[in-house]
Amino acid sequence: MTLIEIIGFFSAAIIGISLGLIGGGGSILTVPVLVYLLGINPVTATAYSLFIVGFSSLVGGLSYAKKGLVNYKTGIVFTIPAFISVYLTRLLLVPALPDTWFTIGGLEITKSIGIMVIFALLMISASYSMIKKKKALDKELKDVKAPKKFNYPLIIIEGIVVGALTGLVGAGGGFLIIPALVILAKLPMKEAVGTSLLIIAAKSLIGFVGDIQSGGDIDWTFLVIFTLIAGAGIFIGTYLSNMIDGQKLKKGFGWFVLIMGSAMIYKELFM
């Protein structure tokens, strides 16, 4: 095993620790680790990411469920359109994407480059949600007495959009789901996080099934080892969260994700 591969597997633990420590965000590092450190093809990496993110979110979501912090009604309304969208994206859309998308000047945008650039843009969007001050949203999150009013059409549309993004780039999309649950379903913070984790788990694992059915080549030994390391990291992060305020780390982590996403765009388009 090379030094880069060792760093790649160590990064799996870091991903899990960040998930356990700050409650999200770490999964967005999965695809870059798989592609740039472990040399996996971007399309395959997004498939692996679905499994890793799905398993990790399931572990976290079950922990919230045991505490009664999951709103199953909202989860079902959001999850059904989301997992249909992600399943069809992995089964039909991703395999149908052409190897070359378009050419600008002398720059050829291939399928692999296009997916990584879209993923990098998603990383930058996620970093903004971590860095910015969310006073209005935080107030909404703390308002546990707010009546639950479901905006079903918008919840369904959000589920379809998030499902398609998850299917295309392999990211969980928690930074999109949690605000939607708060604004559209009026869920308090911890309930929104717990519900979001189970939504991510369901749609990610269903999306991975779409990959299997489309004939994707899966290295199960590698995938299980990487996932178990990330899962162990979640427990470490959860333990550390009792001693460290994860919210104080979230802004710094957001800046790290922003820099990494920007570097990915530069590498894919200009190197």
mmCIF file of C-alpha atoms in Angstrom:
data_model
loop_
_atom_site.group_PDB
_atom_site.id
_atom_site.type_symbol
_atom_site.label_atom_id
_atom_site.label_comp_id
_atom_site.label_asym_id
_atom_site.label_seq_id
_atom_site.Cartn_x
_atom_site.Cartn_y
_atom_site.Cartn_z
ATOM 1 C CA MET A 1 0.000 0.000 0.000
ATOM 2 C CA THR A 2 1.436 3.381 -1.026
ATOM 3 C CA LEU A 3 1.653 6.454 1.198
ATOM 4 C CA ILE A 4 -1.105 8.151 -0.827
ATOM 5 C CA GLU A 5 -3.403 5.162 -0.301
ATOM 6 C CA ILE A 6 -2.680 5.208 3.439
ATOM 7 C CA ILE A 7 -3.561 8.917 3.513
ATOM 8 C CA GLY A 8 -6.736 8.130 1.549
ATOM 9 C CA PHE A 9 -7.923 5.562 4.098
ATOM 10 C CA PHE A 10 -6.926 7.878 6.952
ATOM 11 C CA SER A 11 -9.095 10.517 5.277
ATOM 12 C CA ALA A 12 -12.035 8.111 5.554
ATOM 13 C CA ALA A 13 -11.693 8.350 9.337
ATOM 14 C CA ILE A 14 -11.498 12.159 9.096
ATOM 15 C CA ILE A 15 -14.712 12.179 7.053
ATOM 16 C CA GLY A 16 -16.476 10.132 9.719
ATOM 17 C CA ILE A 17 -15.090 12.224 12.577
ATOM 18 C CA SER A 18 -16.285 15.446 10.942
ATOM 19 C CA LEU A 19 -19.755 13.948 10.478
ATOM 20 C CA GLY A 20 -19.922 12.964 14.122
ATOM 21 C CA LEU A 21 -18.397 16.204 15.356
ATOM 22 C CA ILE A 22 -20.260 18.864 13.368
ATOM 23 C CA GLY A 23 -23.293 16.855 12.240
ATOM 24 C CA GLY A 24 -22.632 17.025 8.505
ATOM 25 C CA GLY A 25 -20.392 18.322 5.763
ATOM 26 C CA GLY A 26 -17.804 15.570 5.955
ATOM 27 C CA SER A 27 -19.482 13.466 3.303
ATOM 28 C CA ILE A 28 -18.810 16.154 0.721
ATOM 29 C CA LEU A 29 -15.108 15.279 1.004
ATOM 30 C CA THR A 30 -15.713 11.648 0.023
ATOM 31 C CA VAL A 31 -15.590 12.065 -3.769
ATOM 32 C CA PRO A 32 -12.420 14.243 -3.773
ATOM 33 C CA VAL A 33 -10.656 11.717 -1.501
ATOM 34 C CA LEU A 34 -11.680 8.810 -3.739
ATOM 35 C CA VAL A 35 -10.693 10.591 -6.959
ATOM 36 C CA TYR A 36 -7.560 12.558 -6.063
ATOM 37 C CA LEU A 37 -6.014 10.361 -3.356
ATOM 38 C CA LEU A 38 -7.132 6.871 -4.336
ATOM 39 C CA GLY A 39 -7.237 7.356 -8.111
ATOM 40 C CA ILE A 40 -10.804 6.161 -8.653
ATOM 41 C CA ASN A 41 -12.710 7.226 -11.766
ATOM 42 C CA PRO A 42 -15.125 10.114 -10.948
ATOM 43 C CA VAL A 43 -18.220 8.218 -12.118
ATOM 44 C CA THR A 44 -17.284 5.195 -9.993
ATOM 45 C CA ALA A 45 -16.343 7.496 -7.104
ATOM 46 C CA THR A 46 -19.819 9.061 -7.077
ATOM 47 C CA ALA A 47 -21.319 5.561 -6.881
ATOM 48 C CA TYR A 48 -19.025 4.595 -3.993
ATOM 49 C CA SER A 49 -19.832 7.895 -2.297
ATOM 50 C CA LEU A 50 -23.544 7.072 -2.356
ATOM 51 C CA PHE A 51 -22.896 3.873 -0.409
ATOM 52 C CA ILE A 52 -20.450 5.498 2.035
ATOM 53 C CA VAL A 53 -22.651 8.544 2.631
ATOM 54 C CA GLY A 54 -25.761 6.356 2.900
ATOM 55 C CA PHE A 55 -24.214 4.056 5.495
ATOM 56 C CA SER A 56 -22.710 6.926 7.499
ATOM 57 C CA SER A 57 -25.993 8.858 7.496
ATOM 58 C CA LEU A 58 -27.903 5.739 8.535
ATOM 59 C CA VAL A 59 -25.632 5.312 11.567
ATOM 60 C CA GLY A 60 -26.172 8.938 12.577
ATOM 61 C CA GLY A 61 -29.886 8.926 11.753
ATOM 62 C CA LEU A 62 -30.604 5.865 13.902
ATOM 63 C CA SER A 63 -28.895 7.612 16.819
ATOM 64 C CA TYR A 64 -31.273 10.578 16.413
ATOM 65 C CA ALA A 65 -34.251 8.241 15.971
ATOM 66 C CA LYS A 66 -33.551 6.564 19.320
ATOM 67 C CA LYS A 67 -33.838 10.013 20.915
ATOM 68 C CA GLY A 68 -37.172 10.668 19.170
ATOM 69 C CA LEU A 69 -35.646 13.380 16.963
ATOM 70 C CA VAL A 70 -36.966 12.198 13.583
ATOM 71 C CA ASN A 71 -40.177 13.439 11.953
ATOM 72 C CA TYR A 72 -41.212 10.414 9.901
ATOM 73 C CA LYS A 73 -44.146 12.107 8.147
ATOM 74 C CA THR A 74 -41.924 14.833 6.707
ATOM 75 C CA GLY A 75 -39.213 12.300 5.951
ATOM 76 C CA ILE A 76 -41.563 10.152 3.878
ATOM 77 C CA VAL A 77 -42.967 13.148 1.933
ATOM 78 C CA PHE A 78 -39.416 14.280 1.097
ATOM 79 C CA THR A 79 -37.825 10.861 0.597
ATOM 80 C CA ILE A 80 -40.241 9.324 -1.918
ATOM 81 C CA PRO A 81 -39.605 11.886 -4.719
ATOM 82 C CA ALA A 82 -35.929 12.100 -3.705
ATOM 83 C CA PHE A 83 -35.164 8.397 -3.959
ATOM 84 C CA ILE A 84 -37.135 8.036 -7.203
ATOM 85 C CA SER A 85 -35.088 10.915 -8.625
ATOM 86 C CA VAL A 86 -31.710 9.624 -7.427
ATOM 87 C CA TYR A 87 -32.489 6.047 -8.515
ATOM 88 C CA LEU A 88 -33.436 7.093 -12.055
ATOM 89 C CA THR A 89 -30.447 9.448 -12.243
ATOM 90 C CA ARG A 90 -27.984 6.639 -11.425
ATOM 91 C CA LEU A 91 -29.777 3.990 -13.480
ATOM 92 C CA LEU A 92 -30.535 6.020 -16.614
ATOM 93 C CA LEU A 93 -29.012 9.520 -16.703
ATOM 94 C CA VAL A 94 -25.414 8.950 -15.581
ATOM 95 C CA PRO A 95 -24.782 5.970 -17.918
ATOM 96 C CA ALA A 96 -26.358 7.938 -20.804
ATOM 97 C CA LEU A 97 -24.124 10.999 -20.382
ATOM 98 C CA PRO A 98 -21.732 11.342 -23.361
ATOM 99 C CA ASP A 99 -17.985 10.932 -22.792
ATOM 100 C CA THR A 100 -17.432 14.441 -24.197
ATOM 101 C CA TRP A 101 -19.925 17.164 -23.262
ATOM 102 C CA PHE A 102 -18.612 20.142 -25.230
ATOM 103 C CA THR A 103 -15.445 21.997 -26.196
ATOM 104 C CA ILE A 104 -14.552 25.616 -25.376
ATOM 105 C CA GLY A 105 -11.571 26.797 -27.374
ATOM 106 C CA GLY A 106 -8.982 24.100 -26.795
ATOM 107 C CA LEU A 107 -10.608 22.862 -23.571
ATOM 108 C CA GLU A 108 -12.579 19.653 -23.885
ATOM 109 C CA ILE A 109 -15.147 19.112 -21.128
ATOM 110 C CA THR A 110 -15.405 15.357 -20.665
ATOM 111 C CA LYS A 111 -17.881 13.427 -18.541
ATOM 112 C CA SER A 112 -15.335 13.060 -15.729
ATOM 113 C CA ILE A 113 -14.360 16.745 -15.775
ATOM 114 C CA GLY A 114 -17.992 17.863 -15.914
ATOM 115 C CA ILE A 115 -18.991 15.755 -12.909
ATOM 116 C CA MET A 116 -16.028 16.983 -10.849
ATOM 117 C CA VAL A 117 -16.711 20.649 -11.716
ATOM 118 C CA ILE A 118 -20.388 20.289 -10.764
ATOM 119 C CA PHE A 119 -19.282 18.614 -7.550
ATOM 120 C CA ALA A 120 -16.819 21.441 -6.829
ATOM 121 C CA LEU A 121 -19.578 24.024 -7.340
ATOM 122 C CA LEU A 122 -21.739 22.052 -4.900
ATOM 123 C CA MET A 123 -18.853 22.122 -2.412
ATOM 124 C CA ILE A 124 -18.611 25.906 -2.726
ATOM 125 C CA SER A 125 -22.373 26.220 -2.158
ATOM 126 C CA ALA A 126 -22.123 23.972 0.894
ATOM 127 C CA SER A 127 -19.208 25.987 2.271
ATOM 128 C CA TYR A 128 -21.238 29.184 2.013
ATOM 129 C CA SER A 129 -24.001 27.638 4.115
ATOM 130 C CA MET A 130 -21.392 26.719 6.753
ATOM 131 C CA ILE A 131 -19.603 30.075 6.793
ATOM 132 C CA LYS A 132 -22.469 32.573 6.639
ATOM 133 C CA LYS A 133 -24.312 33.749 9.719
ATOM 134 C CA LYS A 134 -27.768 32.243 9.812
ATOM 135 C CA LYS A 135 -29.448 34.286 12.537
ATOM 136 C CA ALA A 136 -32.904 34.096 10.984
ATOM 137 C CA LEU A 137 -32.607 30.378 10.346
ATOM 138 C CA ASP A 138 -31.162 29.693 13.797
ATOM 139 C CA LYS A 139 -34.115 31.515 15.359
ATOM 140 C CA GLU A 140 -36.452 29.353 13.298
ATOM 141 C CA LEU A 141 -34.581 26.220 14.330
ATOM 142 C CA LYS A 142 -34.895 27.041 18.026
ATOM 143 C CA ASP A 143 -38.607 27.770 17.792
ATOM 144 C CA VAL A 144 -39.740 24.307 18.857
ATOM 145 C CA LYS A 145 -43.267 25.547 19.475
ATOM 146 C CA ALA A 146 -43.818 26.633 15.880
ATOM 147 C CA PRO A 147 -46.797 24.877 14.275
ATOM 148 C CA LYS A 148 -45.918 22.302 11.645
ATOM 149 C CA LYS A 149 -47.234 23.548 8.312
ATOM 150 C CA PHE A 150 -46.281 21.366 5.389
ATOM 151 C CA ASN A 151 -45.761 22.991 2.005
ATOM 152 C CA TYR A 152 -46.127 19.701 0.147
ATOM 153 C CA PRO A 153 -45.548 20.918 -3.441
ATOM 154 C CA LEU A 154 -42.281 22.654 -2.545
ATOM 155 C CA ILE A 155 -41.121 19.742 -0.368
ATOM 156 C CA ILE A 156 -41.708 17.357 -3.295
ATOM 157 C CA ILE A 157 -39.903 19.660 -5.761
ATOM 158 C CA GLU A 158 -36.990 20.034 -3.338
ATOM 159 C CA GLY A 159 -36.856 16.255 -2.979
ATOM 160 C CA ILE A 160 -36.647 15.778 -6.744
ATOM 161 C CA VAL A 161 -33.892 18.399 -7.147
ATOM 162 C CA VAL A 162 -31.805 17.125 -4.232
ATOM 163 C CA GLY A 163 -32.252 13.541 -5.441
ATOM 164 C CA ALA A 164 -31.004 14.429 -8.918
ATOM 165 C CA LEU A 165 -27.964 16.260 -7.505
ATOM 166 C CA THR A 166 -27.202 13.354 -5.196
ATOM 167 C CA GLY A 167 -27.440 10.932 -8.086
ATOM 168 C CA LEU A 168 -25.189 13.010 -10.310
ATOM 169 C CA VAL A 169 -22.345 13.843 -7.924
ATOM 170 C CA GLY A 170 -22.772 11.414 -5.024
ATOM 171 C CA ALA A 171 -23.143 14.021 -2.240
ATOM 172 C CA GLY A 172 -25.767 13.796 0.464
ATOM 173 C CA GLY A 173 -27.091 17.341 0.101
ATOM 174 C CA GLY A 174 -27.760 17.867 3.795
ATOM 175 C CA PHE A 175 -26.976 21.569 3.476
ATOM 176 C CA LEU A 176 -29.975 21.801 1.117
ATOM 177 C CA ILE A 177 -32.274 19.428 2.988
ATOM 178 C CA ILE A 178 -32.019 20.905 6.493
ATOM 179 C CA PRO A 179 -33.049 24.469 5.490
ATOM 180 C CA ALA A 180 -35.905 22.973 3.446
ATOM 181 C CA LEU A 181 -37.164 21.003 6.450
ATOM 182 C CA VAL A 182 -36.939 24.089 8.644
ATOM 183 C CA ILE A 183 -38.544 26.568 6.246
ATOM 184 C CA LEU A 184 -41.088 24.315 4.526
ATOM 185 C CA ALA A 185 -41.998 21.928 7.365
ATOM 186 C CA LYS A 186 -41.230 24.137 10.391
ATOM 187 C CA LEU A 187 -39.103 21.485 12.113
ATOM 188 C CA PRO A 188 -36.872 22.426 15.080
ATOM 189 C CA MET A 189 -33.115 22.114 14.588
ATOM 190 C CA LYS A 190 -32.342 18.703 16.077
ATOM 191 C CA GLU A 191 -35.425 17.155 14.489
ATOM 192 C CA ALA A 192 -34.462 18.598 11.103
ATOM 193 C CA VAL A 193 -30.941 17.163 11.406
ATOM 194 C CA GLY A 194 -32.188 13.724 12.468
ATOM 195 C CA THR A 195 -34.818 13.622 9.717
ATOM 196 C CA SER A 196 -32.261 14.835 7.165
ATOM 197 C CA LEU A 197 -29.825 12.041 8.037
ATOM 198 C CA LEU A 198 -32.405 9.325 7.424
ATOM 199 C CA ILE A 199 -33.521 11.009 4.176
ATOM 200 C CA ILE A 200 -29.893 11.090 2.994
ATOM 201 C CA ALA A 201 -29.399 7.450 3.990
ATOM 202 C CA ALA A 202 -32.506 6.271 2.120
ATOM 203 C CA LYS A 203 -31.928 8.162 -1.115
ATOM 204 C CA SER A 204 -28.171 7.491 -1.222
ATOM 205 C CA LEU A 205 -28.523 3.739 -0.744
ATOM 206 C CA ILE A 206 -31.392 3.568 -3.258
ATOM 207 C CA GLY A 207 -29.222 5.496 -5.721
ATOM 208 C CA PHE A 208 -26.431 2.964 -5.193
ATOM 209 C CA VAL A 209 -28.882 0.175 -6.067
ATOM 210 C CA GLY A 210 -29.435 1.977 -9.369
ATOM 211 C CA ASP A 211 -25.686 1.766 -10.002
ATOM 212 C CA ILE A 212 -25.641 -1.964 -9.334
ATOM 213 C CA GLN A 213 -28.565 -2.529 -11.704
ATOM 214 C CA SER A 214 -26.916 -0.429 -14.425
ATOM 215 C CA GLY A 215 -23.971 -2.825 -14.371
ATOM 216 C CA GLY A 216 -21.472 -0.721 -12.436
ATOM 217 C CA ASP A 217 -18.207 -2.476 -11.499
ATOM 218 C CA ILE A 218 -18.024 -2.442 -7.690
ATOM 219 C CA ASP A 219 -14.899 -3.322 -5.681
ATOM 220 C CA TRP A 220 -16.763 -4.523 -2.607
ATOM 221 C CA THR A 221 -13.670 -5.238 -0.512
ATOM 222 C CA PHE A 222 -12.360 -1.702 -0.891
ATOM 223 C CA LEU A 223 -15.802 -0.151 -0.454
ATOM 224 C CA VAL A 224 -16.614 -2.050 2.754
ATOM 225 C CA ILE A 225 -13.212 -1.280 4.319
ATOM 226 C CA PHE A 226 -13.456 2.444 3.496
ATOM 227 C CA THR A 227 -17.040 2.598 4.767
ATOM 228 C CA LEU A 228 -16.246 0.815 8.033
ATOM 229 C CA ILE A 229 -13.360 3.220 8.684
ATOM 230 C CA ALA A 230 -15.685 6.181 8.074
ATOM 231 C CA GLY A 231 -18.313 4.582 10.317
ATOM 232 C CA ALA A 232 -15.767 4.173 13.122
ATOM 233 C CA GLY A 233 -14.845 7.830 12.649
ATOM 234 C CA ILE A 234 -18.469 8.826 13.300
ATOM 235 C CA PHE A 235 -18.359 7.237 16.746
ATOM 236 C CA ILE A 236 -15.048 8.995 17.493
ATOM 237 C CA GLY A 237 -16.505 12.317 16.328
ATOM 238 C CA THR A 238 -19.644 11.803 18.394
ATOM 239 C CA TYR A 239 -17.496 11.134 21.472
ATOM 240 C CA LEU A 240 -15.376 14.231 20.813
ATOM 241 C CA SER A 241 -18.532 16.318 20.367
ATOM 242 C CA ASN A 242 -19.135 15.953 24.094
ATOM 243 C CA MET A 243 -15.895 17.864 24.719
ATOM 244 C CA ILE A 244 -15.684 20.149 21.680
ATOM 245 C CA ASP A 245 -18.297 22.597 20.384
ATOM 246 C CA GLY A 246 -18.763 21.390 16.810
ATOM 247 C CA GLN A 247 -20.541 24.607 15.805
ATOM 248 C CA LYS A 248 -17.363 26.593 16.469
ATOM 249 C CA LEU A 249 -15.482 24.296 14.096
ATOM 250 C CA LYS A 250 -18.129 24.484 11.390
ATOM 251 C CA LYS A 251 -17.057 27.879 10.045
ATOM 252 C CA GLY A 252 -13.416 26.825 9.783
ATOM 253 C CA PHE A 253 -14.455 23.605 8.074
ATOM 254 C CA GLY A 254 -16.564 25.672 5.676
ATOM 255 C CA TRP A 255 -13.505 27.712 4.653
ATOM 256 C CA PHE A 256 -11.573 24.473 4.097
ATOM 257 C CA VAL A 257 -14.338 23.115 1.846
ATOM 258 C CA LEU A 258 -14.439 26.440 -0.054
ATOM 259 C CA ILE A 259 -10.687 26.348 -0.730
ATOM 260 C CA MET A 260 -10.835 22.692 -1.731
ATOM 261 C CA GLY A 261 -13.766 23.239 -4.098
ATOM 262 C CA SER A 262 -12.020 26.205 -5.734
ATOM 263 C CA ALA A 263 -8.813 24.175 -6.109
ATOM 264 C CA MET A 264 -10.767 21.368 -7.768
ATOM 265 C CA ILE A 265 -12.226 23.746 -10.367
ATOM 266 C CA TYR A 266 -8.753 25.124 -11.101
ATOM 267 C CA LYS A 267 -7.279 21.624 -11.447
ATOM 268 C CA GLU A 268 -10.031 20.297 -13.691
ATOM 269 C CA LEU A 269 -10.233 23.304 -16.010
ATOM 270 C CA PHE A 270 -6.760 24.826 -16.071
ATOM 271 C CA MET A 271 -4.228 22.054 -15.370
#
